[in-house]
Short mmCIF file of C-alpha atoms in Angstrom, two decimals:
data_model
loop_
_atom_site.label_atom_id
_atom_site.label_comp_id
_atom_site.label_asym_id
_atom_site.label_seq_id
_atom_site.Cartn_x
_atom_site.Cartn_y
_atom_site.Cartn_z
CA MET A 1 -39.64 14.37 -17.77
CA LEU A 2 -36.86 12.40 -19.33
CA CYS A 3 -35.49 9.32 -17.86
CA ARG A 4 -38.25 8.30 -15.56
CA TRP A 5 -36.71 4.73 -15.78
CA LEU A 6 -33.61 6.01 -14.12
CA LEU A 7 -35.54 6.73 -10.84
CA GLY A 8 -36.20 3.01 -10.65
CA LEU A 9 -32.59 2.06 -10.59
CA ARG A 10 -31.85 -0.03 -7.33
CA ALA A 11 -28.83 -1.78 -5.93
CA GLN A 12 -28.95 -5.55 -5.99
CA GLY A 13 -26.32 -6.56 -3.47
CA GLY A 14 -24.94 -3.73 -1.22
CA GLY A 15 -22.12 -4.21 1.12
CA HIS A 16 -20.24 -1.10 0.20
CA PRO A 17 -20.68 2.24 1.82
CA PRO A 18 -20.62 5.37 -0.40
CA ALA A 19 -17.24 6.77 -1.12
CA ALA A 20 -17.92 10.15 -2.85
CA SER A 21 -17.78 13.35 -0.73
CA PRO A 22 -20.76 14.31 1.41
CA ALA A 23 -21.60 17.15 -1.05
CA THR A 24 -21.68 15.01 -3.91
CA LEU A 25 -23.91 12.35 -2.15
CA ALA A 26 -26.16 15.21 -0.79
CA PHE A 27 -26.83 16.53 -4.42
CA ALA A 28 -27.25 12.94 -5.76
CA ARG A 29 -29.80 12.11 -2.99
CA GLU A 30 -31.57 15.34 -3.55
CA THR A 31 -31.65 15.00 -7.41
CA LEU A 32 -32.06 11.22 -7.87
CA GLY A 33 -33.15 9.78 -4.69
CA ASP A 34 -31.64 6.81 -2.54
CA GLY A 35 -32.44 4.10 -5.09
CA PRO A 36 -30.44 5.45 -8.01
CA MET A 37 -27.68 6.45 -5.56
CA GLY A 38 -27.45 3.01 -4.10
CA TRP A 39 -27.29 1.49 -7.79
CA ALA A 40 -24.45 4.08 -8.50
CA VAL A 41 -22.35 2.95 -5.50
CA GLU A 42 -22.75 -0.71 -6.33
CA THR A 43 -22.02 -0.07 -10.10
CA ALA A 44 -18.92 2.03 -9.15
CA VAL A 45 -17.47 -0.91 -7.29
CA TRP A 46 -17.82 -3.11 -10.28
CA MET A 47 -16.41 -0.42 -12.58
CA THR A 48 -13.44 0.04 -10.29
CA GLN A 49 -12.56 -3.63 -10.38
CA GLU A 50 -12.87 -3.72 -13.97
CA VAL A 51 -10.61 -0.69 -14.63
CA ILE A 52 -7.96 -2.10 -12.29
CA ARG A 53 -8.23 -5.49 -13.99
CA GLN A 54 -7.67 -3.99 -17.41
CA VAL A 55 -5.02 -1.36 -16.19
CA PRO A 56 -3.34 -2.77 -13.20
CA ALA A 57 -1.23 0.36 -12.73
CA TYR A 58 -4.45 1.91 -11.11
CA GLY A 59 -4.28 -0.55 -8.41
CA GLY A 60 -1.63 -1.48 -5.60
CA GLY A 61 -3.71 -2.14 -2.42
CA ARG A 62 -6.65 -0.92 -0.42
CA MET A 63 -6.21 2.76 -0.64
CA PRO A 64 -5.45 3.04 -4.28
CA PHE A 65 -8.62 1.09 -4.90
CA GLU A 66 -10.67 3.32 -2.58
CA THR A 67 -9.26 6.40 -4.13
CA LEU A 68 -10.34 5.18 -7.67
CA ARG A 69 -13.73 3.98 -6.37
CA ARG A 70 -14.30 7.45 -5.03
CA SER A 71 -13.51 9.05 -8.26
CA VAL A 72 -15.61 6.52 -10.26
CA GLU A 73 -18.62 6.65 -7.94
CA ALA A 74 -18.54 10.58 -8.24
CA SER A 75 -18.45 10.29 -11.92
CA VAL A 76 -21.38 7.77 -12.16
CA LEU A 77 -23.53 10.11 -9.92
CA ALA A 78 -22.62 13.14 -12.10
CA ALA A 79 -23.40 11.09 -15.18
CA LEU A 80 -26.80 9.95 -13.76
CA ALA A 81 -27.56 13.45 -12.74
CA GLY A 82 -26.78 14.81 -16.10
CA LEU A 83 -28.97 12.29 -17.94
CA PHE A 84 -31.87 12.95 -15.60
CA LEU A 85 -31.53 16.72 -15.83
CA ASP A 86 -30.72 16.61 -19.54
CA ALA A 87 -27.52 18.75 -18.81
CA ARG A 88 -25.32 19.55 -21.61
CA PRO A 89 -21.88 17.63 -21.02
CA SER A 90 -18.95 19.83 -20.37
CA PRO A 91 -15.37 19.48 -18.78
CA GLU A 92 -16.87 21.72 -15.90
CA LEU A 93 -19.19 18.88 -14.75
CA VAL A 94 -16.34 16.55 -14.00
CA PRO A 95 -16.58 16.07 -10.20
CA VAL A 96 -13.88 17.20 -7.83
CA GLU A 97 -13.24 13.62 -6.64
CA ALA A 98 -12.17 12.74 -10.18
CA VAL A 99 -9.82 15.56 -10.28
CA GLU A 100 -8.24 14.77 -6.92
CA GLY A 101 -7.93 11.05 -8.07
CA ASN A 102 -6.30 12.15 -11.06
CA ALA A 103 -3.65 14.11 -9.22
CA GLU A 104 -2.92 11.33 -7.13
CA LEU A 105 -2.25 9.22 -10.20
CA VAL A 106 0.23 11.88 -11.21
CA ARG A 107 2.07 11.45 -7.96
CA ARG A 108 2.04 7.65 -8.17
CA GLY A 109 3.69 8.09 -11.65
CA VAL A 110 0.84 6.40 -13.71
CA PRO A 111 1.30 7.62 -17.41
CA LEU A 112 -1.39 9.93 -18.95
CA ASP A 113 -2.19 7.37 -21.67
CA LEU A 114 -3.20 4.82 -18.95
CA VAL A 115 -5.17 7.48 -17.16
CA LEU A 116 -7.20 8.16 -20.22
CA ARG A 117 -7.49 4.53 -20.95
CA GLY A 118 -9.07 4.07 -17.53
CA VAL A 119 -11.50 6.82 -18.34
CA ARG A 120 -12.49 5.16 -21.44
CA ILE A 121 -12.98 1.71 -19.69
CA GLY A 122 -15.00 3.28 -17.02
CA HIS A 123 -17.52 5.13 -19.41
CA ALA A 124 -17.85 1.94 -21.66
CA CYS A 125 -18.75 0.00 -18.42
CA LEU A 126 -21.24 2.53 -17.31
CA HIS A 127 -22.71 2.55 -20.86
CA GLN A 128 -23.13 -1.15 -20.81
CA ARG A 129 -24.86 -1.24 -17.47
CA LEU A 130 -27.21 1.51 -18.53
CA MET A 131 -28.09 -0.14 -21.79
CA ASP A 132 -28.94 -3.42 -19.83
CA VAL A 133 -31.52 -1.45 -17.95
CA ILE A 134 -32.91 0.47 -20.86
CA ASP A 135 -33.36 -2.77 -22.87
CA ALA A 136 -35.97 -3.72 -20.28
CA GLU A 137 -38.12 -0.81 -21.09
CA PRO A 138 -40.97 -0.79 -23.53
CA GLU A 139 -41.02 0.79 -26.86
CA PRO A 140 -40.90 3.56 -28.06
CA ALA A 141 -38.93 4.57 -24.89
CA ARG A 142 -36.37 1.85 -25.20
CA THR A 143 -35.29 3.12 -28.68
CA SER A 144 -35.31 6.80 -27.95
CA GLU A 145 -33.55 6.57 -24.53
CA SER A 146 -31.07 4.20 -26.00
CA HIS A 147 -29.94 6.70 -28.58
CA ARG A 148 -30.12 9.65 -26.13
CA VAL A 149 -28.22 8.02 -23.40
CA SER A 150 -25.38 6.76 -25.75
CA GLU A 151 -25.08 10.19 -27.23
CA VAL A 152 -24.95 11.91 -23.82
CA LEU A 153 -22.60 9.43 -22.27
CA PHE A 154 -19.97 9.38 -25.17
CA SER A 155 -20.07 13.25 -25.04
CA TYR A 156 -19.51 13.11 -21.22
CA ALA A 157 -16.67 10.73 -21.93
CA ASP A 158 -15.05 13.17 -24.40
CA ALA A 159 -15.59 15.90 -21.77
CA HIS A 160 -14.12 13.79 -18.89
CA ALA A 161 -11.12 12.69 -20.82
CA SER A 162 -10.46 16.33 -21.84
CA ARG A 163 -10.64 17.57 -18.22
CA MET A 164 -8.36 14.60 -17.00
CA ALA A 165 -5.75 15.36 -19.71
CA GLU A 166 -5.62 19.10 -18.76
CA GLU A 167 -5.62 18.50 -15.17
CA TYR A 168 -2.93 15.68 -15.39
CA ILE A 169 -0.60 17.89 -17.40
CA ALA A 170 -1.05 21.05 -14.92
CA GLU A 171 -0.57 18.72 -11.93
CA ARG A 172 2.34 17.00 -13.38
CA ASP A 173 4.09 20.39 -14.07
CA ARG A 174 3.48 21.36 -10.44
CA TRP A 175 4.59 18.08 -8.95
CA GLN A 176 7.83 17.77 -10.87
CA ALA A 177 8.76 21.42 -9.75
CA SER A 178 7.96 20.88 -6.13
CA THR A 179 10.33 20.24 -3.39
CA GLU A 180 8.14 17.44 -2.16
CA ALA A 181 8.65 15.73 -5.53
CA ALA A 182 12.42 16.10 -5.30
CA ARG A 183 12.13 14.44 -1.92
CA HIS A 184 9.76 11.83 -3.23
CA ARG A 185 12.23 11.06 -5.93
CA ILE A 186 15.16 10.63 -3.60
CA VAL A 187 13.19 8.20 -1.39
CA ASP A 188 11.93 6.20 -4.34
CA ASP A 189 15.51 5.77 -5.47
CA ILE A 190 16.74 4.62 -2.13
CA VAL A 191 13.87 2.11 -1.42
CA ALA A 192 14.37 0.92 -5.14
CA GLY A 193 18.03 0.13 -4.22
CA ARG A 194 19.41 2.68 -6.82
CA ARG A 195 22.64 4.61 -6.20
CA ILE A 196 22.27 8.06 -4.92
CA ASP A 197 24.42 11.08 -4.30
CA GLN A 198 24.22 10.83 -0.44
CA GLY A 199 25.24 14.54 0.22
CA MET A 200 22.77 15.93 -2.22
CA ALA A 201 20.23 13.45 -0.87
CA GLU A 202 20.65 14.61 2.84
CA ARG A 203 20.44 18.32 1.84
CA THR A 204 17.30 17.69 -0.12
CA LEU A 205 15.72 15.69 2.59
CA GLU A 206 17.12 17.53 5.38
CA TYR A 207 17.61 14.27 7.14
CA GLU A 208 20.99 12.54 7.96
CA LEU A 209 21.31 9.13 6.41
CA THR A 210 24.37 7.90 8.20
CA ARG A 211 22.48 7.00 11.22
CA TYR A 212 20.30 4.26 12.72
CA HIS A 213 16.81 4.44 11.24
CA LEU A 214 13.34 3.42 12.27
CA ALA A 215 10.76 3.56 9.55
CA PHE A 216 7.11 3.62 10.03
CA VAL A 217 3.82 4.09 7.84
CA VAL A 218 1.03 6.21 9.10
CA THR A 219 -2.25 5.24 7.43
CA ALA A 220 -5.78 6.70 7.66
CA ASP A 221 -9.04 4.77 7.69
CA GLU A 222 -10.83 7.63 5.62
CA LEU A 223 -9.66 9.10 2.52
CA ASP A 224 -10.74 12.50 3.47
CA THR A 225 -8.39 12.64 6.44
CA PRO A 226 -6.25 15.75 6.09
CA ALA A 227 -2.42 15.18 5.20
CA GLU A 228 -1.65 17.49 8.23
CA VAL A 229 -3.29 15.00 10.71
CA LEU A 230 -1.22 12.19 9.40
CA ARG A 231 2.15 14.09 9.54
CA ARG A 232 1.29 15.55 12.97
CA PHE A 233 0.76 11.95 14.35
CA ALA A 234 4.07 10.73 12.46
CA ALA A 235 5.96 13.43 14.47
CA GLU A 236 4.32 12.23 17.71
CA ALA A 237 5.16 8.69 16.75
CA ALA A 238 8.94 9.71 16.12
CA ARG A 239 9.03 11.33 19.52
CA ALA A 240 7.61 8.16 21.22
CA MET A 241 10.39 6.16 19.48
CA ASP A 242 12.94 8.55 21.08
CA GLY A 243 13.87 9.78 17.67
CA ARG A 244 16.29 12.61 17.07
CA SER A 245 14.91 13.85 13.92
CA VAL A 246 12.01 12.84 11.57
CA LEU A 247 11.54 12.64 7.86
CA THR A 248 7.95 12.38 6.45
CA VAL A 249 6.78 11.76 2.76
CA GLN A 250 3.25 11.77 1.58
CA ALA A 251 2.91 8.50 -0.03
CA GLY A 252 -0.81 8.66 -1.09
CA PRO A 253 -4.00 10.43 -0.08
CA SER A 254 -4.21 8.54 3.25
CA ASP A 255 -0.64 7.16 3.73
CA VAL A 256 2.54 8.97 5.12
CA TRP A 257 5.96 7.32 5.02
CA GLY A 258 8.12 8.20 7.90
CA TRP A 259 11.63 7.68 9.26
CA THR A 260 13.27 8.79 12.50
CA ALA A 261 16.92 8.71 13.38
CA LEU A 262 18.12 6.95 16.49
CA LEU A 263 21.35 6.94 18.45
CA SER A 264 21.81 3.30 18.83
CA SER A 265 20.52 -0.06 17.24
CA PRO A 266 18.13 -1.37 19.97
CA THR A 267 14.51 -1.21 19.17
CA PRO A 268 12.98 1.53 21.38
CA ARG A 269 9.92 0.79 23.34
CA LEU A 270 6.93 2.36 21.64
CA ASP A 271 4.67 3.94 24.20
CA ILE A 272 2.11 5.63 22.10
CA LYS A 273 -1.63 5.40 21.60
CA VAL A 274 -2.87 5.33 17.95
CA PRO A 275 -5.80 7.62 17.70
CA THR A 276 -9.13 6.43 16.18
CA GLY A 277 -8.90 6.66 12.51
CA LEU A 278 -5.28 6.09 12.05
CA ARG A 279 -2.96 3.08 11.93
CA LEU A 280 0.70 2.71 12.47
CA ALA A 281 3.12 0.11 10.98
CA VAL A 282 6.75 0.14 12.47
CA GLY A 283 9.80 -1.46 10.80
CA PRO A 284 13.07 -2.76 12.27
CA VAL A 285 15.98 -0.47 13.35
CA ALA A 286 18.66 -0.61 10.54
CA TYR A 287 21.77 1.52 9.70
CA GLY A 288 22.80 3.82 6.89
CA VAL A 289 21.34 4.17 3.54
CA ALA A 290 20.85 0.45 3.20
CA GLY A 291 19.02 0.56 6.66
CA PHE A 292 16.87 3.42 5.46
CA ARG A 293 15.67 1.09 2.85
CA ARG A 294 15.45 -2.11 4.88
CA SER A 295 13.59 -0.42 7.81
CA HIS A 296 10.96 0.91 5.29
CA LEU A 297 10.37 -2.32 3.75
CA GLY A 298 9.82 -3.79 7.06
CA ALA A 299 7.37 -1.22 7.90
CA LYS A 300 5.52 -1.89 4.55
CA ASP A 301 5.40 -5.54 5.41
CA ALA A 302 3.81 -4.62 8.71
CA GLN A 303 1.38 -2.44 7.01
CA GLU A 304 -0.10 -5.40 5.25
CA PHE A 305 -1.45 -6.59 8.72
CA LEU A 306 -2.94 -3.25 9.86
CA ALA A 307 -6.50 -4.49 9.01
CA GLU A 308 -6.14 -6.55 12.16
CA THR A 309 -4.79 -3.94 14.49
CA ARG A 310 -3.97 -0.16 14.80
CA LEU A 311 -0.31 -0.77 15.62
CA CYS A 312 1.76 -3.38 14.03
CA ARG A 313 5.56 -3.92 14.48
CA TYR A 314 7.52 -5.85 11.94
CA ALA A 315 9.10 -7.82 14.96
CA ASP A 316 5.62 -9.27 15.53
CA ILE A 317 4.95 -10.37 12.00
CA ARG A 318 8.25 -11.04 10.29
CA VAL A 319 7.60 -14.81 10.32
CA ARG A 320 4.25 -14.25 8.55
CA SER A 321 5.71 -11.85 6.22
CA LEU A 322 8.13 -14.57 4.99
CA LEU A 323 5.31 -16.38 3.52
CA HIS A 324 4.92 -13.56 0.99
CA ALA A 325 8.57 -12.63 0.73
CA GLY A 326 11.78 -14.16 -0.27
CA GLY A 327 15.48 -13.35 -1.56
CA GLU A 328 16.80 -10.32 0.11
CA ARG A 329 14.21 -10.01 2.82
CA ALA A 330 14.51 -13.78 3.69
CA ARG A 331 18.19 -13.05 4.02
CA TRP A 332 17.69 -10.16 6.24
CA PHE A 333 15.61 -12.19 8.45
CA ALA A 334 18.16 -14.92 8.80
CA GLU A 335 20.97 -12.48 9.59
CA GLU A 336 18.86 -10.90 12.35
CA MET A 337 18.00 -14.21 13.93
CA LEU A 338 21.40 -15.90 13.55
CA GLY A 339 23.82 -12.93 14.40
CA GLY A 340 27.42 -14.41 14.21
CA LEU A 341 25.94 -17.69 13.16
CA ALA A 342 25.02 -16.21 9.89
CA ASP A 343 28.71 -15.82 8.75
CA GLY A 344 29.56 -17.53 5.32
CA ASP A 345 32.91 -19.11 6.90
CA ALA A 346 32.94 -22.87 6.28
CA ARG A 347 33.47 -23.59 9.95
CA VAL A 348 30.42 -21.58 10.97
CA ALA A 349 28.49 -23.23 8.28
CA GLU A 350 29.29 -26.44 9.84
CA LEU A 351 28.05 -25.42 13.24
CA ARG A 352 25.05 -23.86 11.68
CA GLU A 353 24.17 -27.19 9.96
CA THR A 354 24.89 -29.30 13.14
CA LEU A 355 22.38 -27.02 15.04
CA ARG A 356 19.73 -27.33 12.31
CA VAL A 357 20.04 -31.13 12.33
CA TYR A 358 20.16 -31.18 16.15
CA LEU A 359 16.86 -29.25 16.43
CA ALA A 360 15.17 -31.19 13.63
CA SER A 361 16.25 -34.33 15.66
CA GLY A 362 14.18 -33.17 18.88
CA ARG A 363 17.45 -31.99 20.58
CA SER A 364 18.90 -35.39 20.55
CA PRO A 365 22.65 -35.47 20.21
CA GLN A 366 22.59 -39.16 19.66
CA ARG A 367 20.22 -38.78 16.67
CA ALA A 368 21.81 -35.92 15.21
CA GLY A 369 25.29 -37.55 15.43
CA GLU A 370 23.86 -40.52 13.49
CA VAL A 371 22.65 -38.09 10.71
CA LEU A 372 26.05 -36.26 10.64
CA HIS A 373 28.27 -39.31 11.12
CA VAL A 374 30.00 -37.72 14.19
CA SER A 375 30.06 -38.40 17.83
CA ARG A 376 27.28 -37.21 20.22
CA ASN A 377 30.12 -35.31 22.08
CA THR A 378 30.95 -33.60 18.96
CA VAL A 379 27.31 -32.71 18.26
CA GLY A 380 27.16 -31.18 21.98
CA TYR A 381 30.34 -29.13 21.40
CA ARG A 382 29.12 -27.66 18.03
CA VAL A 383 25.78 -26.73 19.58
CA LYS A 384 27.45 -24.99 22.41
CA ARG A 385 29.55 -23.02 20.12
CA ALA A 386 26.57 -22.16 17.95
CA GLU A 387 24.76 -20.75 20.88
CA GLU A 388 27.85 -18.69 21.72
CA LEU A 389 27.63 -17.17 18.11
CA LEU A 390 23.94 -16.59 18.47
CA GLY A 391 24.67 -14.56 21.64
CA HIS A 392 22.01 -16.18 23.65
CA PRO A 393 20.89 -19.81 24.79
CA LEU A 394 18.48 -21.66 22.57
CA PRO A 395 14.96 -20.31 22.88
CA ASP A 396 11.97 -22.29 23.87
CA ASP A 397 10.00 -21.31 20.85
CA LEU A 398 12.17 -22.66 17.83
CA LEU A 399 9.98 -21.65 15.07
CA GLU A 400 11.84 -18.44 13.94
CA LEU A 401 15.44 -19.92 14.69
CA ARG A 402 14.65 -22.98 12.37
CA LEU A 403 13.25 -20.88 9.76
CA ALA A 404 16.53 -18.82 9.76
CA LEU A 405 18.61 -22.18 9.70
CA GLU A 406 16.62 -23.25 6.71
CA ILE A 407 16.90 -20.06 4.92
CA ALA A 408 20.77 -19.85 5.61
CA ARG A 409 21.00 -23.44 4.32
CA THR A 410 19.35 -22.49 1.10
CA ALA A 411 21.33 -19.34 0.59
CA HIS A 412 24.77 -20.95 1.15
#
């Protein structure tokens, strides 16, 4: 029997559960055993990291990483089984996980040349790892197996690349012609801040943009979660937010972007239990086309914190998200916090600066007056006017207000 050394493969570290489908794992376990399968899982993690390092377009967060890892792991297991069984490489041997991952890259807009580059990098990585193992074998097995494995792997790489190119072109044609793709393109344009034909956009999306919007992201813990499960929960979440209509767009194999239209601007009370296996990130309420984008970006910020919880609202993490944001989002935060005190008028700016110094001085009118070279009574008057423009008394917790004042000071 060829490749007896292959049955001795073992993982060195572990820590990552298998990502391939149950059918792929069952075949690998039956054909190769647990040792080589564990080695393949571990090797696939390293290969995935290496592909993303060399081709960053493959990455973009946890789910793109897991989608690619699943594809790579299934491909490694298929290659090991082919080597062990001495099967002739052919495009039909490319696992379904690789085909599905390829389709996801199409929908994400990753160009075909980068897809094929990733395939080549992956096979080169696998060849390197197997050569390291074979080099430890005694002669004459080392030389004969080195030649055989190199020949089989490079033939498999050609077959893999051929299948990926064929599937990519077919999926791209289907995707570009689909209604979902048209909806996705409009959403992408809005989120990117590009100009759109609003009437055409509303007809295609079947969603009114001249409304208050509350955006959200539904994400699944498992890549195998059916898209219908995500969309169904998105509809439930929209109802729980008292939404009048709902728009959903499949953003990835385990992510759905959603928007629901509201009658007014106050954020509704979200009374919903997030099912096990799903997570929900919710943005702020905002109006019109700009608000559609603004609320979505807030939901995306909240999504970054879903590893900690099943339900995350932008309002709960907006200060933390500022540590990773700037520019436009920082300005939005300051406007939300300051209300009328965010106005660019010189008189309002004076009130804003007085309030900033007053808070920095421990709420001491005397010390603030000394810094500003005005009387303490003037400080008191300006602080009172600032509170009126804020629309509420100064809060006990001043962190967010002081951040907003510093952002406004920098912006103006």
